Amino acid sequence: MSAKEFSQISRNIFYPIYPVIADQILKKGVRQGCCLDVGSGPGYLGLAIARQTQMQVCLFDINEEALEIAKQNIRAAALEERVYVEQGNVEALPYPDNAFNLVTSRGSLFFWTDQVKGINEIFRVLKPGGMAYLGNGFGNRELKKAIDEKMLSIDDKWLIKAAKRLNTKENYQAVMNQTKVNEFKIKADESGLWISFHKK
Ligand SMILES: C[S@@+](CC[C@H](N)C(=O)[O-])C[C@H]1O[C@@H](n2cnc3c(N)ncnc32)[C@H](O)[C@@H]1O
């Protein structure tokens, strides 16, 4: 699936989930300073965080085409002053230690070649007091149900297959056990699966 095709799915099908997920993340308490959204794709989660706060948000993705779409979405949202894009690989983040208050990532970590490396990098760039919230989810049970029904009508099942194969609690637990992060939570419910951790 190309970045353009994924962008169409997220705009037409996933769109209502992003403000709900942003709200769930922000309620955990970190809502000031800088946010890095890893594997941002077209940027809807990062943009929802920017709309709900005064945070500076970096939409970070390995795929240039996705970031071109993200740039258009930033302009359409008139958020150029606080939201920007950067291209790179989560496994070698181009930032100094302790740079971000909040790191988010939705629907991306099961595509990373080395998830342990990616999570160690996220931990490194988190500021003391900062929080990371990573995984895959659809906001709440009703939104997930509606999306599942719409996704069944899409011919390309690639996204669903990748998510189902790698997005399991056991996989997340096994990955986290190999990282430098000693304390973390894995939350699994009917709307999704998320890892969260703080840096002390
Ligand atoms: C399914 S999309 C999710 C996009 C967005 N987070 C969302 O929820 O709408 C996954 C994104 O992760 C990005 N990605 C995959 N591997 C990556 C890596 N190693 N570093 C950074 N981004 C990566 C892809 O380019 C893609 O845009």
Coordinates of C-alpha atoms and ligand atoms in Angstrom, one line a residue:
M1 CA 0.0 0.0 0.0
S2 CA 1.4 3.4 -0.9
A3 CA 1.5 6.4 1.4
K4 CA -1.2 8.0 -0.7
E5 CA -3.5 5.0 -0.4
F6 CA -2.9 4.8 3.4
S7 CA -3.6 8.6 3.6
Q8 CA -7.0 8.0 1.8
I9 CA -7.9 5.3 4.3
S10 CA -7.0 7.4 7.3
R11 CA -8.8 10.4 5.9
N12 CA -12.0 8.5 4.9
I13 CA -12.2 5.7 7.5
F14 CA -9.9 6.3 10.5
Y15 CA -10.3 10.0 10.8
P16 CA -12.6 10.1 13.9
I17 CA -10.2 8.0 16.0
Y18 CA -7.4 10.6 16.1
P19 CA -8.9 13.2 18.4
V20 CA -10.2 10.5 20.7
I21 CA -6.7 8.9 20.9
A22 CA -5.0 12.3 21.3
D23 CA -7.4 13.0 24.2
Q24 CA -6.6 9.6 25.8
I25 CA -2.9 10.3 25.6
L26 CA -3.1 13.9 26.8
K27 CA -5.2 12.9 29.8
K28 CA -2.1 11.0 31.1
G29 CA -0.7 14.5 32.0
V30 CA 2.1 15.5 29.5
R31 CA 0.6 18.3 27.4
Q32 CA 3.3 21.0 27.2
G33 CA 6.6 21.3 25.3
C34 CA 7.6 19.2 22.3
C35 CA 5.9 16.1 20.9
L36 CA 7.4 13.7 18.4
D37 CA 4.9 11.5 16.5
V38 CA 6.9 8.6 15.1
G39 CA 5.6 7.0 11.9
S40 CA 3.2 9.9 11.6
G41 CA 2.2 9.0 8.1
P42 CA -0.2 11.8 6.9
G43 CA 0.0 13.3 10.4
Y44 CA -3.6 13.1 11.8
L45 CA -2.6 12.0 15.4
G46 CA 0.1 14.7 15.7
L47 CA -2.3 17.3 14.3
A48 CA -5.0 16.3 16.8
I49 CA -2.4 16.7 19.6
A50 CA -1.5 20.1 18.3
R51 CA -5.1 21.2 18.1
Q52 CA -5.8 20.1 21.7
T53 CA -2.7 21.7 23.2
Q54 CA -0.1 24.4 22.5
M55 CA 2.6 21.8 21.9
Q56 CA 5.2 22.0 19.2
V57 CA 4.7 18.8 17.2
C58 CA 7.2 17.0 14.9
L59 CA 5.6 14.6 12.4
F60 CA 8.4 12.1 11.8
D61 CA 8.3 9.3 9.2
I62 CA 10.7 7.3 7.1
N63 CA 8.6 7.8 4.0
E64 CA 9.0 11.1 2.0
E65 CA 5.7 10.7 0.2
A66 CA 3.8 10.4 3.5
L67 CA 5.5 13.5 4.7
E68 CA 4.5 15.5 1.6
I69 CA 0.9 14.6 2.4
A70 CA 1.5 15.6 6.1
K71 CA 2.8 19.0 4.9
Q72 CA -0.4 19.6 3.0
N73 CA -2.4 18.6 6.1
I74 CA -0.4 21.0 8.3
R75 CA -1.1 23.8 5.9
A76 CA -4.8 22.9 5.6
A77 CA -5.0 23.0 9.4
A78 CA -3.1 26.3 9.5
L79 CA -0.7 24.9 12.1
E80 CA 2.6 25.7 10.3
E81 CA 3.9 27.6 13.3
R82 CA 3.8 24.6 15.7
V83 CA 3.8 21.5 13.5
Y84 CA 6.6 20.5 11.2
V85 CA 7.8 17.3 9.4
E86 CA 11.1 15.5 9.6
Q87 CA 12.2 12.4 7.6
G88 CA 14.2 9.6 9.2
N89 CA 14.3 6.2 10.8
V90 CA 13.1 5.6 14.3
E91 CA 16.0 3.3 14.8
A92 CA 18.5 6.2 14.5
L93 CA 16.6 9.3 15.6
P94 CA 18.4 12.5 14.5
Y95 CA 17.9 14.3 17.9
P96 CA 19.9 14.8 21.0
D97 CA 19.1 13.0 24.3
N98 CA 16.3 14.4 26.3
A99 CA 14.7 16.4 23.5
F100 CA 10.9 15.6 23.7
N101 CA 8.3 15.8 26.4
L102 CA 6.0 13.4 24.6
V103 CA 6.6 10.7 22.0
T104 CA 3.6 9.1 20.3
S105 CA 3.4 6.4 17.7
R106 CA 0.3 4.8 16.3
G107 CA 0.1 1.9 13.8
S108 CA 3.8 2.1 13.0
L109 CA 5.9 0.0 15.4
F110 CA 5.1 -3.4 13.8
F111 CA 6.7 -2.1 10.6
W112 CA 10.0 -1.2 12.2
T113 CA 12.9 -3.6 11.3
D114 CA 14.3 -3.5 14.9
Q115 CA 11.6 -2.6 17.4
V116 CA 14.0 -2.8 20.4
K117 CA 16.4 -0.3 18.7
G118 CA 13.4 2.0 17.9
I119 CA 12.1 1.9 21.5
N120 CA 15.6 2.5 23.0
E121 CA 15.9 5.5 20.7
I122 CA 12.5 6.9 21.8
F123 CA 13.6 6.4 25.4
R124 CA 16.9 8.3 24.7
V125 CA 15.2 11.3 23.2
L126 CA 12.5 11.6 25.9
K127 CA 13.1 14.3 28.5
P128 CA 13.1 13.4 32.2
G129 CA 9.4 13.6 33.2
G130 CA 8.4 12.8 29.6
M131 CA 6.1 10.0 28.4
A132 CA 6.0 7.7 25.4
Y133 CA 2.7 6.2 24.2
L134 CA 3.1 3.7 21.4
G135 CA 1.0 1.0 19.8
N136 CA -2.1 0.6 17.8
G137 CA -5.7 1.5 18.6
F138 CA -9.0 2.9 17.3
G139 CA -10.1 5.1 20.2
N140 CA -13.0 3.1 21.6
R141 CA -15.0 0.0 21.1
E142 CA -17.7 1.7 18.9
L143 CA -15.1 3.3 16.6
K144 CA -13.2 0.1 16.3
K145 CA -16.3 -1.8 15.3
A146 CA -17.3 0.7 12.7
I147 CA -13.7 0.7 11.3
D148 CA -13.5 -3.1 11.2
E149 CA -16.8 -3.2 9.2
K150 CA -15.5 -0.6 6.7
M151 CA -12.1 -2.2 6.4
L152 CA -13.6 -5.6 5.4
S153 CA -14.9 -3.9 2.3
I154 CA -11.4 -2.9 1.2
D155 CA -9.7 -5.4 -1.1
D156 CA -6.2 -4.8 0.1
K157 CA -6.0 -6.6 3.5
W158 CA -2.3 -5.9 3.9
L159 CA -2.8 -3.5 6.7
I160 CA -5.1 -5.7 8.7
K161 CA -2.8 -8.7 8.3
A162 CA 0.3 -6.9 9.4
A163 CA -1.4 -5.5 12.4
K164 CA -2.9 -8.8 13.4
R165 CA 0.3 -10.7 13.0
L166 CA 2.6 -8.4 15.0
N167 CA 0.2 -6.4 17.2
T168 CA -0.1 -8.8 20.1
K169 CA 0.4 -8.3 23.8
E170 CA 3.0 -11.2 23.8
N171 CA 5.0 -9.5 21.1
Y172 CA 5.0 -6.1 22.8
Q173 CA 6.0 -7.7 26.1
A174 CA 8.9 -9.7 24.5
V175 CA 10.1 -6.5 22.7
M176 CA 9.9 -4.4 25.9
N177 CA 11.8 -7.0 27.9
Q178 CA 14.8 -6.5 25.6
T179 CA 14.8 -2.7 25.8
K180 CA 16.5 -0.4 28.3
V181 CA 13.1 0.7 29.6
N182 CA 12.6 -0.9 33.0
E183 CA 9.2 0.3 33.9
F184 CA 6.4 0.2 31.3
K185 CA 2.7 -0.6 31.0
I186 CA 1.0 -2.5 28.2
K187 CA -2.7 -1.8 28.0
A188 CA -4.9 -4.1 25.9
D189 CA -8.6 -3.5 25.5
E190 CA -11.2 -3.8 22.8
S191 CA -10.1 -0.6 21.2
G192 CA -6.4 -1.4 20.9
L193 CA -3.0 -2.2 22.4
W194 CA -0.7 0.4 23.8
I195 CA 2.7 0.5 25.5
S196 CA 3.4 3.5 27.7
F197 CA 6.4 4.5 29.8
H198 CA 7.9 7.5 31.5
K199 CA 11.5 8.7 31.8
K200 CA 12.4 9.6 35.4
Ligands
LIG1 C1 0.1 2.4 9.0 S1 1.0 3.9 8.9 C2 0.4 4.8 10.3 C3 0.4 6.3 10.1 C4 -0.2 7.1 11.3 N1 0.6 7.0 12.5 C5 -1.6 6.8 11.6 O1 -1.9 6.2 12.6 O2 -2.5 7.2 10.8 C6 2.7 3.5 9.4 C7 3.7 4.5 9.2 O3 5.0 4.2 9.8 C8 6.0 4.6 9.0 N2 7.3 3.8 9.3 C9 7.5 2.5 9.1 N3 8.7 2.2 9.5 C10 9.3 3.3 10.1 C11 10.6 3.6 10.7 N4 11.5 2.6 10.8 N5 10.8 4.9 11.1 C12 9.9 5.8 10.9 N6 8.7 5.6 10.4 C13 8.4 4.4 9.9 C14 5.5 4.3 7.6 O4 6.2 5.0 6.6 C15 4.1 4.7 7.7 O5 3.9 6.1 7.3

